[in-house]
Short mmCIF file of C-alpha atoms in Angstrom, two decimals:
data_model
loop_
_atom_site.label_atom_id
_atom_site.label_comp_id
_atom_site.label_asym_id
_atom_site.label_seq_id
_atom_site.Cartn_x
_atom_site.Cartn_y
_atom_site.Cartn_z
CA MET A 1 13.96 42.61 121.19
CA ARG A 2 11.57 45.08 123.08
CA GLU A 3 7.95 44.17 121.39
CA HIS A 4 5.69 46.83 120.40
CA LYS A 5 1.79 46.32 120.88
CA TRP A 6 -0.17 48.90 118.90
CA SER A 7 -3.59 50.02 119.95
CA GLY A 8 -6.84 50.59 117.55
CA ASN A 9 -6.56 54.25 117.65
CA ARG A 10 -2.98 54.25 116.60
CA LYS A 11 -3.13 51.83 114.05
CA ILE A 12 -5.60 53.58 112.57
CA SER A 13 -3.84 56.98 112.73
CA LEU A 14 -1.13 54.98 111.29
CA LEU A 15 -3.76 53.86 108.38
CA PHE A 16 -5.38 57.99 107.88
CA MET A 17 -1.14 59.81 107.75
CA LEU A 18 -0.21 57.39 105.05
CA GLY A 19 -3.82 56.98 103.27
CA LEU A 20 -2.52 61.08 103.03
CA GLY A 21 0.57 61.04 102.59
CA VAL A 22 -0.89 59.28 99.06
CA TYR A 23 -3.48 61.59 98.51
CA LEU A 24 -1.10 64.97 98.66
CA ALA A 25 1.61 62.48 96.71
CA PHE A 26 -1.31 62.29 93.82
CA TYR A 27 -2.54 66.06 94.39
CA ALA A 28 0.49 67.95 93.43
CA VAL A 29 0.98 65.02 90.03
CA LYS A 30 -1.84 66.26 89.19
CA CYS A 31 -1.99 69.80 89.64
CA GLY A 32 2.59 69.42 88.45
CA GLU A 33 3.62 70.54 91.65
CA ARG A 34 7.17 69.04 92.11
CA GLU A 35 10.88 70.47 92.41
CA THR A 36 12.11 70.74 89.07
CA TYR A 37 12.25 70.55 85.73
CA ALA A 38 15.89 70.00 84.77
CA GLY A 39 15.31 66.57 83.63
CA GLU A 40 12.30 67.42 80.83
CA ILE A 41 14.92 71.46 80.35
CA GLU A 42 18.16 68.83 79.50
CA GLN A 43 15.24 66.42 76.92
CA VAL A 44 14.39 69.23 75.54
CA ALA A 45 18.02 70.39 74.82
CA ARG A 46 19.62 67.14 73.60
CA TRP A 47 17.08 66.97 70.67
CA ILE A 48 17.59 69.84 69.78
CA ARG A 49 20.53 69.42 69.21
CA ALA A 50 19.87 65.97 67.44
CA SER A 51 17.56 68.07 65.52
CA SER A 52 20.55 70.85 64.62
CA VAL A 53 22.41 71.29 60.48
CA GLN A 54 25.71 71.92 58.21
CA THR A 55 25.33 75.63 56.45
CA LYS A 56 28.05 76.71 53.94
CA VAL A 57 27.90 79.44 57.06
CA GLY A 58 27.01 77.62 59.78
CA THR A 59 25.52 75.90 61.55
CA THR A 60 21.80 75.93 62.41
CA TRP A 61 18.24 74.00 62.77
CA PRO A 62 15.48 73.69 60.75
CA ALA A 63 11.68 74.73 62.37
CA VAL A 64 10.96 71.20 61.39
CA PRO A 65 14.06 68.58 61.57
CA GLY A 66 15.18 66.77 58.40
CA ASP A 67 13.57 69.41 55.98
CA THR A 68 15.89 72.52 55.21
CA LYS A 69 13.84 74.26 53.78
CA THR A 70 12.89 75.37 56.04
CA ILE A 71 15.59 76.72 57.78
CA ASN A 72 14.83 80.10 58.64
CA ASN A 73 16.74 83.75 60.35
CA THR A 74 13.02 84.46 62.33
CA LEU A 75 11.64 85.39 66.03
CA TYR A 76 8.49 83.45 65.52
CA SER A 77 9.90 80.20 63.90
CA GLY A 78 13.50 80.26 62.64
CA THR A 79 17.43 80.29 65.05
CA PRO A 80 16.91 83.71 66.88
CA GLY A 81 14.06 81.38 69.28
CA VAL A 82 16.89 78.44 69.81
CA VAL A 83 19.56 80.52 70.87
CA LEU A 84 16.96 82.52 73.14
CA PHE A 85 16.15 78.98 74.74
CA PHE A 86 20.24 78.24 74.85
CA LEU A 87 20.48 81.87 76.85
CA GLU A 88 17.92 80.75 79.27
CA ALA A 89 18.62 77.68 79.72
CA PHE A 90 22.87 78.50 80.45
CA HIS A 91 21.29 81.63 82.81
CA ALA A 92 19.28 78.98 85.10
CA THR A 93 22.05 76.52 85.35
CA GLY A 94 24.87 78.11 84.67
CA ASP A 95 26.18 74.89 82.59
CA GLN A 96 28.45 76.63 79.89
CA ASP A 97 27.48 73.88 76.99
CA PHE A 98 24.45 75.86 76.86
CA LEU A 99 26.04 78.71 76.68
CA GLU A 100 28.34 77.43 73.31
CA ASP A 101 25.02 75.19 72.04
CA ALA A 102 23.59 79.53 71.68
CA ARG A 103 27.45 81.68 70.48
CA ILE A 104 26.68 78.72 67.20
CA GLY A 105 22.87 79.71 66.94
CA ALA A 106 24.56 83.60 67.57
CA ASN A 107 27.01 83.12 64.78
CA TYR A 108 24.86 81.53 62.52
CA LEU A 109 22.64 84.91 62.74
CA LEU A 110 25.79 87.75 62.67
CA SER A 111 26.37 85.35 59.12
CA ALA A 112 22.91 85.49 57.92
CA LEU A 113 22.48 88.67 58.99
CA ASP A 114 22.60 90.23 55.09
CA LYS A 115 19.98 88.38 53.64
CA GLU A 116 17.70 89.58 55.78
CA LYS A 117 15.08 91.60 54.68
CA GLY A 118 12.18 93.04 56.63
CA ALA A 119 12.55 95.17 59.89
CA GLY A 120 10.45 93.45 61.94
CA LEU A 121 10.26 92.16 65.59
CA TYR A 122 9.12 87.95 64.20
CA VAL A 123 9.40 88.46 61.25
CA GLY A 124 12.93 90.12 60.17
CA VAL A 125 15.83 92.19 61.71
CA SER A 126 14.62 93.82 65.15
CA GLY A 127 14.16 89.71 66.12
CA ILE A 128 18.12 89.21 65.63
CA GLY A 129 18.92 91.98 66.71
CA TYR A 130 17.08 91.34 70.03
CA CYS A 131 18.64 87.60 69.62
CA LEU A 132 21.61 88.56 69.52
CA GLU A 133 21.95 91.68 72.43
CA GLU A 134 21.33 89.54 74.57
CA THR A 135 24.17 86.19 73.10
CA TYR A 136 25.75 90.03 74.31
CA LYS A 137 24.38 90.13 78.01
CA ALA A 138 25.52 87.01 77.74
CA THR A 139 29.11 86.45 76.63
CA LYS A 140 30.25 90.03 76.70
CA GLU A 141 32.03 89.57 73.29
CA TRP A 142 31.55 92.96 71.21
CA GLN A 143 30.96 90.74 67.79
CA TYR A 144 27.63 90.38 68.65
CA ARG A 145 26.96 93.55 69.93
CA GLN A 146 28.20 95.09 67.03
CA GLY A 147 25.53 92.16 64.86
CA VAL A 148 23.06 95.03 66.63
CA VAL A 149 24.77 97.53 65.23
CA ARG A 150 24.03 96.49 61.53
CA CYS A 151 20.50 95.34 62.23
CA LEU A 152 20.04 99.13 63.86
CA ASP A 153 22.24 100.77 60.05
CA ASN A 154 18.93 98.81 58.51
CA LEU A 155 15.96 99.84 60.29
CA LYS A 156 17.81 103.28 59.70
CA GLU A 157 18.26 103.09 56.25
CA TRP A 158 14.62 101.62 55.42
CA ALA A 159 13.22 104.12 57.14
CA GLU A 160 10.34 105.98 55.00
CA GLU A 161 10.09 109.13 56.47
CA LYS A 162 5.85 110.20 56.57
CA GLU A 163 4.40 113.45 56.73
CA LYS A 164 3.53 112.60 61.02
CA GLY A 165 6.74 109.96 61.80
CA ILE A 166 8.32 106.79 60.31
CA GLN A 167 7.61 103.89 58.73
CA TRP A 168 8.41 100.32 57.41
CA GLY A 169 5.55 99.72 54.94
CA GLU A 170 2.31 100.30 55.96
CA THR A 171 2.00 96.69 58.11
CA THR A 172 1.36 97.94 61.36
CA ASP A 173 1.23 94.51 63.64
CA ILE A 174 3.41 93.25 66.95
CA ILE A 175 4.61 90.43 64.22
CA SER A 176 5.94 91.93 61.25
CA GLY A 177 5.16 95.28 61.65
CA ASN A 178 5.83 99.02 62.58
CA ALA A 179 4.73 97.73 66.34
CA GLY A 180 6.83 95.16 66.63
CA THR A 181 9.40 96.79 65.80
CA GLY A 182 9.00 100.27 67.38
CA LEU A 183 9.45 98.04 70.82
CA PHE A 184 12.09 96.56 69.34
CA LEU A 185 13.54 99.64 69.37
CA LEU A 186 12.34 100.90 72.95
CA TYR A 187 14.64 98.04 74.64
CA LEU A 188 17.30 98.93 72.86
CA ALA A 189 17.11 101.88 74.41
CA GLU A 190 16.78 100.97 77.25
CA GLU A 191 19.37 98.32 77.46
CA TRP A 192 21.84 101.32 75.77
CA LYS A 193 20.57 104.54 77.92
CA ASP A 194 19.94 106.02 74.27
CA GLU A 195 18.39 108.85 73.46
CA SER A 196 18.39 108.29 69.92
CA VAL A 197 17.29 105.06 69.44
CA LEU A 198 14.18 106.28 71.69
CA ALA A 199 13.85 109.19 69.18
CA MET A 200 13.42 107.01 66.70
CA ALA A 201 10.75 105.12 68.46
CA LYS A 202 9.47 108.19 69.85
CA GLN A 203 8.83 108.07 65.27
CA VAL A 204 7.26 105.06 64.70
CA GLY A 205 4.28 105.82 67.10
CA ASP A 206 4.12 109.83 65.34
CA ARG A 207 3.04 107.45 62.04
CA LEU A 208 1.50 104.92 64.41
CA VAL A 209 -1.38 107.72 65.68
CA GLU A 210 -1.48 109.19 62.61
CA VAL A 211 -2.63 105.29 60.58
CA GLY A 212 -5.62 104.51 63.81
CA ILE A 213 -9.11 104.33 62.27
CA PRO A 214 -11.56 106.22 64.50
CA ALA A 215 -14.24 103.77 65.36
CA GLU A 216 -17.43 104.04 67.74
CA GLU A 217 -15.62 104.02 70.46
CA GLY A 218 -11.48 104.94 70.53
CA THR A 219 -9.92 103.14 68.11
CA LYS A 220 -8.38 100.54 65.78
CA TRP A 221 -6.28 99.04 63.00
CA ALA A 222 -5.81 97.67 60.22
CA MET A 223 -2.81 95.26 59.84
CA ASN A 224 -1.93 97.24 57.16
CA PRO A 225 -4.56 98.66 54.69
CA GLN A 226 -3.98 95.25 51.35
CA ASN A 227 -5.68 93.40 54.11
CA PRO A 228 -9.25 93.56 54.09
CA ARG A 229 -9.79 91.45 57.47
CA LEU A 230 -9.48 93.64 61.49
CA MET A 231 -7.91 91.90 63.74
CA PRO A 232 -8.62 92.74 66.96
CA ASN A 233 -5.90 91.71 68.98
CA PHE A 234 -2.54 91.32 69.60
CA SER A 235 -0.52 89.53 67.39
CA HIS A 236 -2.02 91.22 64.30
CA GLY A 237 -4.24 93.77 65.80
CA THR A 238 -5.85 96.88 67.90
CA ALA A 239 -4.25 94.88 71.77
CA GLY A 240 -0.82 95.53 69.82
CA ILE A 241 -0.89 98.66 68.28
CA ALA A 242 -1.59 99.60 71.81
CA TYR A 243 0.56 98.08 74.08
CA PHE A 244 3.66 99.85 72.00
CA LEU A 245 1.71 102.42 72.50
CA ALA A 246 1.80 102.93 76.63
CA SER A 247 5.31 101.03 76.21
CA LEU A 248 6.35 104.72 74.64
CA TYR A 249 4.51 106.31 77.12
CA GLN A 250 6.03 104.63 79.65
CA LYS A 251 9.92 105.66 78.20
CA THR A 252 8.23 109.90 76.75
CA ASN A 253 5.50 110.91 78.42
CA GLU A 254 4.08 111.82 75.74
CA GLN A 255 0.04 112.23 75.67
CA LYS A 256 -0.73 111.23 72.20
CA HIS A 257 1.05 108.37 73.06
CA LEU A 258 -0.75 108.18 76.55
CA ASP A 259 -4.34 108.73 74.31
CA GLY A 260 -3.48 106.30 71.81
CA ALA A 261 -3.27 103.98 73.75
CA LEU A 262 -6.69 103.92 76.01
CA ALA A 263 -8.06 104.80 72.60
CA GLY A 264 -7.26 100.97 71.69
CA ALA A 265 -8.75 100.11 74.52
CA GLN A 266 -11.58 101.14 74.68
CA TYR A 267 -12.32 100.32 71.36
CA LEU A 268 -11.26 96.24 72.73
CA LYS A 269 -13.77 97.13 75.70
CA SER A 270 -16.32 98.45 73.44
CA VAL A 271 -16.55 95.09 71.45
CA ALA A 272 -15.32 92.00 74.22
CA LYS A 273 -17.73 89.25 74.68
CA THR A 274 -18.42 90.01 78.21
CA GLU A 275 -21.58 88.19 80.38
CA ASP A 276 -20.49 85.64 82.85
CA ASP A 277 -17.25 87.77 84.48
CA VAL A 278 -15.04 87.11 81.57
CA CYS A 279 -13.69 89.10 78.58
CA LEU A 280 -13.24 87.58 74.33
CA ILE A 281 -12.67 89.80 72.15
CA PHE A 282 -13.45 87.83 68.45
CA HIS A 283 -10.51 87.09 65.62
CA HIS A 284 -11.76 89.19 62.89
CA GLU A 285 -14.48 90.73 61.46
CA PRO A 286 -15.51 90.77 58.99
CA GLU A 287 -17.36 86.87 59.10
CA GLY A 288 -14.68 86.02 62.29
CA GLU A 289 -16.86 87.81 65.48
CA GLU A 290 -17.58 84.38 66.74
CA LEU A 291 -14.74 83.38 66.42
CA PHE A 292 -12.82 83.67 70.25
CA TYR A 293 -8.95 82.68 70.42
CA LEU A 294 -7.71 82.00 73.58
CA GLY A 295 -3.90 81.85 73.64
CA TRP A 296 -0.63 85.58 73.08
CA CYS A 297 -2.13 85.78 68.88
CA HIS A 298 -5.37 86.37 69.07
CA GLY A 299 -6.59 86.10 72.93
CA PRO A 300 -6.98 86.48 76.44
CA VAL A 301 -3.05 86.62 76.95
CA GLY A 302 -1.74 88.78 74.83
CA THR A 303 -4.47 90.84 74.30
CA ALA A 304 -3.83 91.43 78.49
CA ARG A 305 -0.44 92.58 77.89
CA LEU A 306 -1.81 96.32 76.94
CA PHE A 307 -4.37 96.23 80.01
CA TYR A 308 -1.15 95.35 81.79
CA ARG A 309 0.96 98.21 80.65
CA LEU A 310 -2.14 100.29 81.25
CA TYR A 311 -2.00 98.84 85.27
CA GLN A 312 1.50 99.49 85.25
CA ILE A 313 1.62 103.33 83.78
CA THR A 314 -2.52 104.28 85.75
CA GLU A 315 -2.97 102.54 89.23
CA GLU A 316 -6.84 102.70 87.92
CA GLN A 317 -7.67 98.71 89.43
CA GLU A 318 -9.86 99.23 86.80
CA TRP A 319 -7.53 97.54 84.17
CA MET A 320 -6.91 94.80 86.10
CA HIS A 321 -10.52 93.86 86.24
CA TRP A 322 -9.72 93.58 82.30
CA ILE A 323 -6.89 90.83 82.97
CA GLU A 324 -8.28 88.66 85.78
CA LYS A 325 -12.10 89.12 83.40
CA GLY A 326 -9.22 87.03 80.33
CA ALA A 327 -8.59 84.96 82.70
CA HIS A 328 -11.64 83.93 83.97
CA GLY A 329 -13.04 83.52 80.05
CA ILE A 330 -10.10 80.61 79.11
CA LEU A 331 -10.96 79.32 82.75
CA LYS A 332 -14.40 78.58 81.69
CA SER A 333 -13.46 77.31 78.43
CA GLY A 334 -12.46 73.66 79.96
CA ILE A 335 -9.46 73.94 78.39
CA PRO A 336 -6.88 71.75 78.54
CA ASP A 337 -9.25 68.71 78.81
CA GLN A 338 -11.11 70.11 76.31
CA GLU A 339 -10.08 71.64 73.20
CA VAL A 340 -12.41 74.24 71.42
CA PRO A 341 -12.13 76.23 68.21
CA GLY A 342 -10.17 78.53 69.71
CA PHE A 343 -8.09 76.57 70.77
CA TRP A 344 -6.81 73.56 69.28
CA ASN A 345 -4.64 71.07 68.74
CA ASN A 346 -0.97 73.40 70.23
CA VAL A 347 1.50 73.16 72.84
CA GLY A 348 2.99 76.29 71.53
CA VAL A 349 3.16 79.15 72.79
CA CYS A 350 2.17 81.19 70.29
CA CYS A 351 -1.10 79.56 69.87
CA GLY A 352 -1.75 76.98 73.16
CA SER A 353 -0.89 76.12 76.33
CA ALA A 354 2.37 77.24 76.68
CA GLY A 355 1.27 80.84 75.81
CA VAL A 356 -1.20 80.28 78.63
CA ALA A 357 0.45 79.18 81.06
CA GLU A 358 3.41 81.48 81.27
CA PHE A 359 0.27 84.23 81.34
CA PHE A 360 -1.08 82.03 84.25
CA LEU A 361 1.80 82.26 86.58
CA SER A 362 2.68 85.81 85.25
CA LEU A 363 -1.31 86.47 86.94
CA TYR A 364 -0.10 84.92 89.68
CA GLN A 365 2.67 86.37 90.71
CA VAL A 366 0.64 90.00 89.96
CA THR A 367 -2.28 88.93 92.08
CA GLU A 368 -1.31 85.79 94.34
CA LYS A 369 -4.07 84.03 93.52
CA GLN A 370 -3.23 80.20 94.24
CA GLU A 371 -5.15 79.63 91.18
CA TYR A 372 -3.79 80.60 88.51
CA LEU A 373 -0.59 79.06 89.55
CA GLU A 374 -2.35 76.37 89.88
CA PHE A 375 -3.88 76.11 86.73
CA ALA A 376 -0.60 77.19 85.19
CA ARG A 377 0.88 73.95 86.67
CA GLU A 378 -2.08 72.14 85.01
CA LEU A 379 -1.37 73.76 82.25
CA THR A 380 2.13 72.26 82.32
CA THR A 381 1.58 68.37 83.23
CA GLN A 382 -0.45 68.61 80.27
CA ILE A 383 2.33 69.71 78.34
CA LEU A 384 4.33 67.57 79.51
CA ASN A 385 2.00 64.57 78.94
CA LYS A 386 2.27 65.37 75.17
CA ALA A 387 5.77 64.53 74.67
CA SER A 388 7.01 62.85 73.34
CA HIS A 389 9.85 60.29 73.80
CA ASP A 390 12.96 58.35 72.34
CA ALA A 391 16.82 58.31 72.94
CA SER A 392 16.55 62.23 71.72
CA GLY A 393 15.56 63.65 73.72
CA MET A 394 11.59 65.55 74.74
CA TRP A 395 9.95 67.00 71.55
CA TRP A 396 6.31 67.34 70.39
CA VAL A 397 3.69 66.45 67.22
CA HIS A 398 0.90 69.09 67.48
CA ALA A 399 -1.23 71.47 64.43
CA GLU A 400 0.07 75.21 64.04
CA HIS A 401 -2.77 75.88 62.32
CA ARG A 402 -6.35 76.04 63.54
CA SER A 403 -7.51 75.44 59.81
CA ARG A 404 -5.73 72.62 59.17
CA PRO A 405 -5.37 70.18 62.03
CA ASP A 406 -4.74 66.50 61.16
CA PHE A 407 -1.66 68.85 59.54
CA LEU A 408 0.42 67.15 62.86
CA GLN A 409 4.86 68.37 62.68
CA SER A 410 7.53 68.83 65.52
CA GLN A 411 9.24 71.74 65.32
CA THR A 412 11.97 72.84 66.97
CA ASN A 413 11.16 77.10 67.39
CA LEU A 414 10.27 79.25 69.83
CA MET A 415 6.93 80.22 68.79
CA GLN A 416 5.57 76.48 67.57
CA GLY A 417 8.29 74.35 68.63
CA ALA A 418 10.43 73.04 71.83
CA ALA A 419 11.93 76.22 72.39
CA GLY A 420 9.23 78.00 73.69
CA VAL A 421 7.99 75.22 75.51
CA GLY A 422 12.21 74.63 77.44
CA ILE A 423 12.24 78.52 77.52
CA TRP A 424 7.65 78.61 80.05
CA LEU A 425 9.88 75.04 82.05
CA LEU A 426 12.90 77.46 82.84
CA HIS A 427 10.59 80.07 83.25
CA LEU A 428 9.24 78.20 85.98
CA GLU A 429 12.26 76.15 86.53
CA GLU A 430 13.20 80.08 87.81
CA PHE A 431 10.02 81.32 89.45
CA ILE A 432 10.59 78.17 91.67
CA SER A 433 14.40 78.41 92.62
CA GLY A 434 13.14 82.26 93.03
CA LYS A 435 15.52 83.29 90.07
CA GLN A 436 14.21 86.25 87.58
CA PRO A 437 14.10 85.44 83.96
CA GLN A 438 17.03 86.18 81.42
CA ILE A 439 15.47 86.28 78.51
CA VAL A 440 11.57 88.31 78.73
CA LEU A 441 11.30 89.33 75.05
CA PRO A 442 10.03 93.00 73.87
CA ASP A 443 6.36 92.32 73.69
CA ASN A 444 6.01 91.04 77.46
CA PRO A 445 5.56 93.48 80.57
CA PHE A 446 5.85 90.81 82.96
CA LEU A 447 8.28 88.58 84.43
CA ARG A 448 10.59 91.41 85.20
CA GLY A 449 10.29 91.46 89.19
CA ASP A 450 8.61 93.98 89.49
CA GLU A 451 5.13 92.19 88.87
CA LYS A 452 3.76 92.83 92.08
CA LYS A 453 2.42 96.53 93.62
#
């Protein structure tokens, strides 16, 4: 056997390469770079399955495992979000078991549909209708489309005619109000190519324009007249309503809808904290002007959706600047290494890490700026580090409410639970593999394959 003799320089080179390999491996772990999240996604699915319960009308999942009082049919915290997780898992993997899980939940929703009386997207029949339509698209089974028709019939029956337009009560917001219901109608009008559904959405927009409140600059909206707080951001306030109006303009080309959206955006710009090239908008007024959330519900992640929709419409770079100002505000906050008053022990889609991570992936796809992708991966590493594990799978225990930091729960659902985190991991997995996601909620202008101009 021939003996190999290594020179000193070759030994140094080898050591350097080994050291570089170790460093790169460490850096990849630190940044969350990896080839697949399939194992974690399977663990989430296993835990959600283990949380199911049998009821008189079928199988469902309590929002809080073991507590049947938390069973509900809202998109925010109930069965629809779990169904959407299984639909996206089927889309990503082709595994028929995931599709069967989705069917089980959708069948439960069909059986329970007549009990639902609210109209809203995240709380109401609009959210159920969205879930059932996505189930129909995946299965082509007609009973799910019939369920959507029932949801639409309910909306038609419950609508209140006003001097200008229609409404379902006086709540205006994305969560349970008219803006969210309007987004569902826009989604359905596009899926069905149905002008009559679009006409309903127009009436919703006309009413929202009518109830806007003139501000010193632009227009703002109250969640409803009975609520003493005005919340400017996305889930309960001006940003969400203006987002619906901008989305409506994309379909109608009616100037009054765009004018309403621009007036809402002007108000938001006028009240934003913009020092140091950031955009942070307070949680509520009065007495909440120094509280700044960072997530989807009351922070830059949600409000950026309005700015991006306006960018899509106008192609004006100003709106991209406002989006990136919001992103800079998040990056400069110190999260996820430290908690701040508007970003606490929460990994969910609504208030926490999963929603912020999704936003930064979307922003990377729009801008191709590497720092945004790295931050999305950093947040994902934090999410996985916070997970709990046992033989039943993977889940998260966190505080849903900022004002109750010691009230910790694990949940199954979309906006505060494992289903929502699981959908984020699926979207990241699909991004890595070059696949477009299927489940893109009606209030999300990103992730539809046309982000980059």
